[in-house]
Amino acid sequence: MPPASAPPASRGTSRAGYRLLPAPVAAPARLVADAAQRQVIEHAGGPLLVLAGPGTGKTATLVESVAARVEAGADPRSILVLTFSRRAAAELRERITARLGPAGGGRGPGAWTFHAWCLALLRAHDRPAPSGGFRLLSGPEQDARLRELIDGSREDGRPAWPPALARCLGTRGFTEEVRALLARAREVGLEPVGLAQLARRTARPEWSALAEFYEMYLDVFGFEGALDYADLVHRAAAVAGGAEAADALRTRYRHVFVDEYQDTDPAQERLLRALAGGGGDLVAFGDPDQSIYAFRGAEVAGLLDFPQRFPTADGRPAPIVALRTCRRMAPAPLLASRQVARRLPAAGLPVPALRAHRDLTGRADLGDGLVEARTYPSAGAEAEAVADLLRREHLERGTPWRAMAVLVRTAERIGRLRRALVAAGVPVSVDGDDLPVAQEPAAALLLLALRCADDPAGALTADAARTLLTSPLGGADPAGVRELGRALRAFDRDGGAIQPAASAELVRDAVADPDRLLLRVPDEVARPARRVGGLLRAGRRALRDPDGTPEQALWELWSASGWQERLVAASAGGGAAGRAADRDLDAVVALFDAVARLAQRRGRGAGAALLVDELGRQQIAAESIAPVGEDARRGGVRLLTAHRSKGLEWDVVAVCGVQDGAWPDLRERHSLLGAEELDAPARGGLRPPLTRQDLLADERRLFYVALTRARRRVLVTAVDSPDEDGSRPSRLLEELGVPVEAVLGRPPRPLTLVALVATLRRLATEPTSSPALRGAARRRLAALAAARDDAGRPLAPAAHPRTWWGLLEVTTSDVPVVAPDAPLRLSGSSLSSIGACSLRWFLEHEAHAVTVSSTAQGFGKVVHALADEVTTGRTPADLAALDARLDTVWRHLDYEARWRSEQERGAAREALARFLDWHAAERGRRVAGAEVSFTARLTVAGRDVLLRGFIDRLELDGEGRVHVIDFKTGRTAPSRAELAVHPQLGSYQLAVRAGALDSALDSALAAARTPDGTPAGPGGAQPAEPGGAELVQLRLDTGGDNRAPRLPGEAPGPPQVQAQEPLPATGETWMDQAIGEAVRVVDAEAFRPTPGDQCPVCTFQASCPARPEGRQVVE
């Protein structure tokens, strides 16, 4: 079946059976021309410049001028209309065809974009390339071919690139610089020989190399028949001016009309001179005040000098006609635009013509209109205020959504504004031209998955794996990813790894090969990784299939994920979630269209990497992401850049982000290769650099274009931050000629259903509200709670009291934290945590709301591991050996700053030096174990308790008593009073007394003898008993000032050692009391906050009712 854009096929009586008929177009109303328009329409022939300001009926005048030629007897095929966008060309074709009706003979004059007409010209008149016909390259395709040529030139040594460019030759930025310079050379008609001469004249070695590369580029592309956009127009101009085609073209095209002439570049001007120079019938419509595409090579001088560059047949300057009546704007917006326009330079135009061009009359039927300039204290307040204004325009004045627009200077500002508009319930339409499809989150996610499926070794990095796992494709949350990483590290450690790989890398490997690495991971933890790994495997199978394509692989990723069903369900649910789902669905549809189109153009040989790269590098999208849901039926507010707004108009326009330094952007436009310096050979090949005045004029023209899109109301906004170094509004606000209002607060209650419900809830529950007011609010809430949409869903579920957080009863769980018949598992650190703050213990140990291990914890783990290696003899007790060992593991610690890593690396070396000092000291004891785990079974307060832990080091004295050693790497030490009841040391001693370490100590105790020669320990005459416990502070010197910085070369002293008295061999101790208190807290589930010194470093402050930020909002 024909594509949707094709004209309908109609059955005819011809032998072919079918013939194509143009789609019917409604006949437009005949133009009621004013005097200036009649002058243009009745122009007898020859060159004519028509100055057409915003809304002056330029297009209608052009259409009538074409119709006048046809009605005067001209062949419609002898009329050529050229413009700059496909949209404008299509609109002109339709309007001309409708205007001509039967007079056009069913075939109106051709309305083309410059590039489309140039390509048709070359195919008709130029010699085809040796490899076939002509092919127009897209920007990404051209970049890819340029990179190949640049890489080849590096290998061949031709051209000889200057040494100063050596480091950037392989970069994407250099390729873009080369493309810009070649395009500029083509625009101004500078051939390789001319560029080489210019390089010698200016002593620019990079231009000399580029001249040689330029020639090679033309040879290769010429052989392939490949054309970039600049070369296309250049070659078309050469063909049109050549002996073979010039006469034929002038004979065929006797009447040439050009729309938006201010946007022409030198190459397009050469083309027009070849077609209609020397007094030919060339009518150019343009506005010097709307010349905003200088960055694409457009030169406003072409319009300003048009009368001299295209003189009449008798050598006089071409006449100028200015359209005087603005049919778009109300008086107030028109006056504001005049205030800006009068500051724009227009040197070259006669003063009377310029005055007539800018002295416009506006529409009286729209009333006075409104122009507002406002500043806000923050970008968030600005976005909210704009959203509020649009909603009020729609709800209070009845302005359709589609009759309003928000314009910004650059696309970077679109995201924040779109979020604010969507949050306020404003339907938004963002042009794909302003947000390429690959930048849409949904499309970007699928493209990432496609690249990872195609190249798991290169593309599936740790960051990519995390992104996929926490996306809708994987369904995991960050806590789930951390839990998966911990499980994988534990299995890596159990497998004998001295230093397990980083959890991020293990997670990445699990996604790449889930069958191998996830066998021992619990299913609920491994499920997201299995899901993502399965999707990537399905995509990889589709890509490896001999008949497979990237489009099919993309479909496998999309269809197998279940994401589509979830989005469709969310879309049907409406609200903010529904609008977000609509946007994602629209983006996915546009993505499949774009991939199919690229694959068709590149052929079946195009791999997934090339297609993803092309889409990812698009700065202007190939496909518009138009909403297809409810917003499409009723139209949404357009959100786009000022450049993209050219030629469009709305009732209400908000021009946002008019900030100093951003609009106008007066930064100097310098490039590495100096493309902006090239000019036409006739002008010496060089043009002077742009001055600040030139840049300001360009920026002011863009601002003028944005202002003149509004028919009735225009709002210009900026941020005026209260911070000393914050954002400031642009000078352009002052140029509007209206007072600038500083809005200091947030907007009043938005006109949204959510805001209405919130206000009613506050009034219904606020004690200060009168009974009558509370009653009225409650009745309205009841009405809203009962309201349903067409599908029977609640319109305002938050209006019902059952959803109000403050009215709900506090819930209790039917399942206890620890079952009464199950043993309570505790450790020394748990006892410390419960004693310090039982709420924190619950959140960490039972709710598992732990945060990622900090670098401080990593520091301690590394030092402990190396101390264990020395204790067990795996590493010599030598500082140099430990220092070398430290180097092998330090890179796994992820410090944010290099200086911090180096500082802590030195501190770790000092800690190990203190350890060796302590290790070598004579204490009358010998090592009995290192990194010893234990489980002690106790009965406390009638409750079974399992006391677990790891002891850094065990030592035996001559009497067989067990001394417990715990290494610390913190910066502070407990006080003497705190040490006496230190729960961690106490739990270790209690484990010794309970016999939990007997099996680990058997061999060591068997060798120890009591004074009477009896073996000590289990099985001996005397049971093992605690000999005390010690904290060895490896970061702290004994007796020194540990706060003072160490002098260079100063060695650390012995570590500070803090001893705890031995627990009594029998009877109840303070440790039994501490465990009893912990049992009482856990069984009663009395997890309450305990404010103290630990609060400032606690990670749960936002969940703690003892902290202001953690209190419930209904307290």
PDB file of N, CA and C in Angstrom, residues 578-617:
ATOM      1  N   GLY A 578       0.469   8.624  33.109  1.00  0.00           N
ATOM      2  CA  GLY A 578      -0.027   8.346  31.769  1.00  0.00           C
ATOM      3  C   GLY A 578       0.634   9.218  30.725  1.00  0.00           C
ATOM      4  N   ARG A 579       0.837  10.502  31.053  1.00  0.00           N
ATOM      5  CA  ARG A 579       1.494  11.383  30.093  1.00  0.00           C
ATOM      6  C   ARG A 579       2.938  10.972  29.871  1.00  0.00           C
ATOM      7  N   ALA A 580       3.619  10.559  30.943  1.00  0.00           N
ATOM      8  CA  ALA A 580       4.997  10.090  30.787  1.00  0.00           C
ATOM      9  C   ALA A 580       5.046   8.828  29.932  1.00  0.00           C
ATOM     10  N   ALA A 581       4.081   7.928  30.142  1.00  0.00           N
ATOM     11  CA  ALA A 581       4.026   6.713  29.330  1.00  0.00           C
ATOM     12  C   ALA A 581       3.753   7.042  27.872  1.00  0.00           C
ATOM     13  N   ASP A 582       2.861   7.994  27.623  1.00  0.00           N
ATOM     14  CA  ASP A 582       2.604   8.419  26.240  1.00  0.00           C
ATOM     15  C   ASP A 582       3.885   8.903  25.587  1.00  0.00           C
ATOM     16  N   ARG A 583       4.643   9.689  26.318  1.00  0.00           N
ATOM     17  CA  ARG A 583       5.890  10.219  25.766  1.00  0.00           C
ATOM     18  C   ARG A 583       6.864   9.090  25.440  1.00  0.00           C
ATOM     19  N   ASP A 584       6.977   8.113  26.328  1.00  0.00           N
ATOM     20  CA  ASP A 584       7.884   6.997  26.072  1.00  0.00           C
ATOM     21  C   ASP A 584       7.426   6.179  24.866  1.00  0.00           C
ATOM     22  N   LEU A 585       6.127   5.936  24.763  1.00  0.00           N
ATOM     23  CA  LEU A 585       5.617   5.185  23.614  1.00  0.00           C
ATOM     24  C   LEU A 585       5.860   5.943  22.313  1.00  0.00           C
ATOM     25  N   ASP A 586       5.632   7.246  22.328  1.00  0.00           N
ATOM     26  CA  ASP A 586       5.884   8.045  21.129  1.00  0.00           C
ATOM     27  C   ASP A 586       7.355   7.986  20.740  1.00  0.00           C
ATOM     28  N   ALA A 587       8.233   8.053  21.735  1.00  0.00           N
ATOM     29  CA  ALA A 587       9.666   8.012  21.456  1.00  0.00           C
ATOM     30  C   ALA A 587      10.073   6.673  20.856  1.00  0.00           C
ATOM     31  N   VAL A 588       9.505   5.581  21.353  1.00  0.00           N
ATOM     32  CA  VAL A 588       9.842   4.259  20.820  1.00  0.00           C
ATOM     33  C   VAL A 588       9.357   4.118  19.376  1.00  0.00           C
ATOM     34  N   VAL A 589       8.159   4.617  19.090  1.00  0.00           N
ATOM     35  CA  VAL A 589       7.656   4.580  17.716  1.00  0.00           C
ATOM     36  C   VAL A 589       8.583   5.369  16.793  1.00  0.00           C
ATOM     37  N   ALA A 590       8.979   6.566  17.232  1.00  0.00           N
ATOM     38  CA  ALA A 590       9.888   7.381  16.420  1.00  0.00           C
ATOM     39  C   ALA A 590      11.236   6.702  16.260  1.00  0.00           C
ATOM     40  N   LEU A 591      11.686   5.992  17.281  1.00  0.00           N
ATOM     41  CA  LEU A 591      12.958   5.280  17.190  1.00  0.00           C
ATOM     42  C   LEU A 591      12.903   4.189  16.123  1.00  0.00           C
ATOM     43  N   PHE A 592      11.851   3.398  16.129  1.00  0.00           N
ATOM     44  CA  PHE A 592      11.747   2.342  15.116  1.00  0.00           C
ATOM     45  C   PHE A 592      11.672   2.942  13.709  1.00  0.00           C
ATOM     46  N   ASP A 593      10.964   4.049  13.572  1.00  0.00           N
ATOM     47  CA  ASP A 593      10.914   4.709  12.264  1.00  0.00           C
ATOM     48  C   ASP A 593      12.309   5.166  11.835  1.00  0.00           C
ATOM     49  N   ALA A 594      13.035   5.771  12.762  1.00  0.00           N
ATOM     50  CA  ALA A 594      14.363   6.284  12.423  1.00  0.00           C
ATOM     51  C   ALA A 594      15.323   5.157  12.075  1.00  0.00           C
ATOM     52  N   VAL A 595      15.280   4.052  12.836  1.00  0.00           N
ATOM     53  CA  VAL A 595      16.162   2.918  12.555  1.00  0.00           C
ATOM     54  C   VAL A 595      15.829   2.307  11.200  1.00  0.00           C
ATOM     55  N   ALA A 596      14.534   2.179  10.909  1.00  0.00           N
ATOM     56  CA  ALA A 596      14.148   1.620   9.611  1.00  0.00           C
ATOM     57  C   ALA A 596      14.617   2.512   8.465  1.00  0.00           C
ATOM     58  N   ARG A 597      14.505   3.805   8.642  1.00  0.00           N
ATOM     59  CA  ARG A 597      14.897   4.724   7.583  1.00  0.00           C
ATOM     60  C   ARG A 597      16.414   4.704   7.380  1.00  0.00           C
ATOM     61  N   LEU A 598      17.166   4.673   8.471  1.00  0.00           N
ATOM     62  CA  LEU A 598      18.616   4.608   8.349  1.00  0.00           C
ATOM     63  C   LEU A 598      19.064   3.294   7.719  1.00  0.00           C
ATOM     64  N   ALA A 599      18.427   2.204   8.141  1.00  0.00           N
ATOM     65  CA  ALA A 599      18.788   0.906   7.567  1.00  0.00           C
ATOM     66  C   ALA A 599      18.477   0.858   6.080  1.00  0.00           C
ATOM     67  N   GLN A 600      17.375   1.467   5.682  1.00  0.00           N
ATOM     68  CA  GLN A 600      17.034   1.497   4.261  1.00  0.00           C
ATOM     69  C   GLN A 600      18.057   2.296   3.468  1.00  0.00           C
ATOM     70  N   ARG A 601      18.516   3.391   4.034  1.00  0.00           N
ATOM     71  CA  ARG A 601      19.466   4.221   3.320  1.00  0.00           C
ATOM     72  C   ARG A 601      20.849   3.592   3.281  1.00  0.00           C
ATOM     73  N   ARG A 602      21.248   2.920   4.384  1.00  0.00           N
ATOM     74  CA  ARG A 602      22.586   2.346   4.438  1.00  0.00           C
ATOM     75  C   ARG A 602      22.662   0.941   3.875  1.00  0.00           C
ATOM     76  N   GLY A 603      21.521   0.266   3.725  1.00  0.00           N
ATOM     77  CA  GLY A 603      21.525  -1.092   3.199  1.00  0.00           C
ATOM     78  C   GLY A 603      21.678  -2.116   4.305  1.00  0.00           C
ATOM     79  N   ARG A 604      21.611  -3.376   3.927  1.00  0.00           N
ATOM     80  CA  ARG A 604      21.649  -4.459   4.920  1.00  0.00           C
ATOM     81  C   ARG A 604      23.010  -4.584   5.575  1.00  0.00           C
ATOM     82  N   GLY A 605      24.027  -4.005   4.974  1.00  0.00           N
ATOM     83  CA  GLY A 605      25.353  -4.118   5.569  1.00  0.00           C
ATOM     84  C   GLY A 605      25.565  -3.236   6.780  1.00  0.00           C
ATOM     85  N   ALA A 606      24.628  -2.355   7.043  1.00  0.00           N
ATOM     86  CA  ALA A 606      24.778  -1.447   8.178  1.00  0.00           C
ATOM     87  C   ALA A 606      24.596  -2.205   9.489  1.00  0.00           C
ATOM     88  N   GLY A 607      25.616  -2.195  10.336  1.00  0.00           N
ATOM     89  CA  GLY A 607      25.524  -2.888  11.607  1.00  0.00           C
ATOM     90  C   GLY A 607      24.858  -2.058  12.673  1.00  0.00           C
ATOM     91  N   ALA A 608      24.618  -2.710  13.802  1.00  0.00           N
ATOM     92  CA  ALA A 608      23.951  -2.015  14.895  1.00  0.00           C
ATOM     93  C   ALA A 608      24.797  -0.862  15.417  1.00  0.00           C
ATOM     94  N   ALA A 609      26.120  -1.052  15.508  1.00  0.00           N
ATOM     95  CA  ALA A 609      26.976   0.002  16.055  1.00  0.00           C
ATOM     96  C   ALA A 609      26.908   1.264  15.200  1.00  0.00           C
ATOM     97  N   LEU A 610      26.915   1.090  13.872  1.00  0.00           N
ATOM     98  CA  LEU A 610      26.869   2.260  12.988  1.00  0.00           C
ATOM     99  C   LEU A 610      25.537   2.988  13.113  1.00  0.00           C
ATOM    100  N   LEU A 611      24.435   2.227  13.162  1.00  0.00           N
ATOM    101  CA  LEU A 611      23.129   2.868  13.272  1.00  0.00           C
ATOM    102  C   LEU A 611      22.981   3.587  14.606  1.00  0.00           C
ATOM    103  N   VAL A 612      23.427   2.949  15.692  1.00  0.00           N
ATOM    104  CA  VAL A 612      23.344   3.598  17.006  1.00  0.00           C
ATOM    105  C   VAL A 612      24.210   4.850  17.032  1.00  0.00           C
ATOM    106  N   ASP A 613      25.381   4.766  16.413  1.00  0.00           N
ATOM    107  CA  ASP A 613      26.265   5.924  16.386  1.00  0.00           C
ATOM    108  C   ASP A 613      25.642   7.069  15.597  1.00  0.00           C
ATOM    109  N   GLU A 614      25.039   6.758  14.449  1.00  0.00           N
ATOM    110  CA  GLU A 614      24.401   7.808  13.650  1.00  0.00           C
ATOM    111  C   GLU A 614      23.275   8.473  14.425  1.00  0.00           C
ATOM    112  N   LEU A 615      22.427   7.677  15.044  1.00  0.00           N
ATOM    113  CA  LEU A 615      21.323   8.262  15.811  1.00  0.00           C
ATOM    114  C   LEU A 615      21.830   9.057  17.003  1.00  0.00           C
ATOM    115  N   GLY A 616      22.850   8.539  17.670  1.00  0.00           N
ATOM    116  CA  GLY A 616      23.375   9.220  18.846  1.00  0.00           C
ATOM    117  C   GLY A 616      24.050  10.528  18.526  1.00  0.00           C
ATOM    118  N   ARG A 617      24.530  10.683  17.290  1.00  0.00           N
ATOM    119  CA  ARG A 617      25.260  11.889  16.941  1.00  0.00           C
ATOM    120  C   ARG A 617      24.380  12.922  16.268  1.00  0.00           C
TER     121      ARG A 617
END
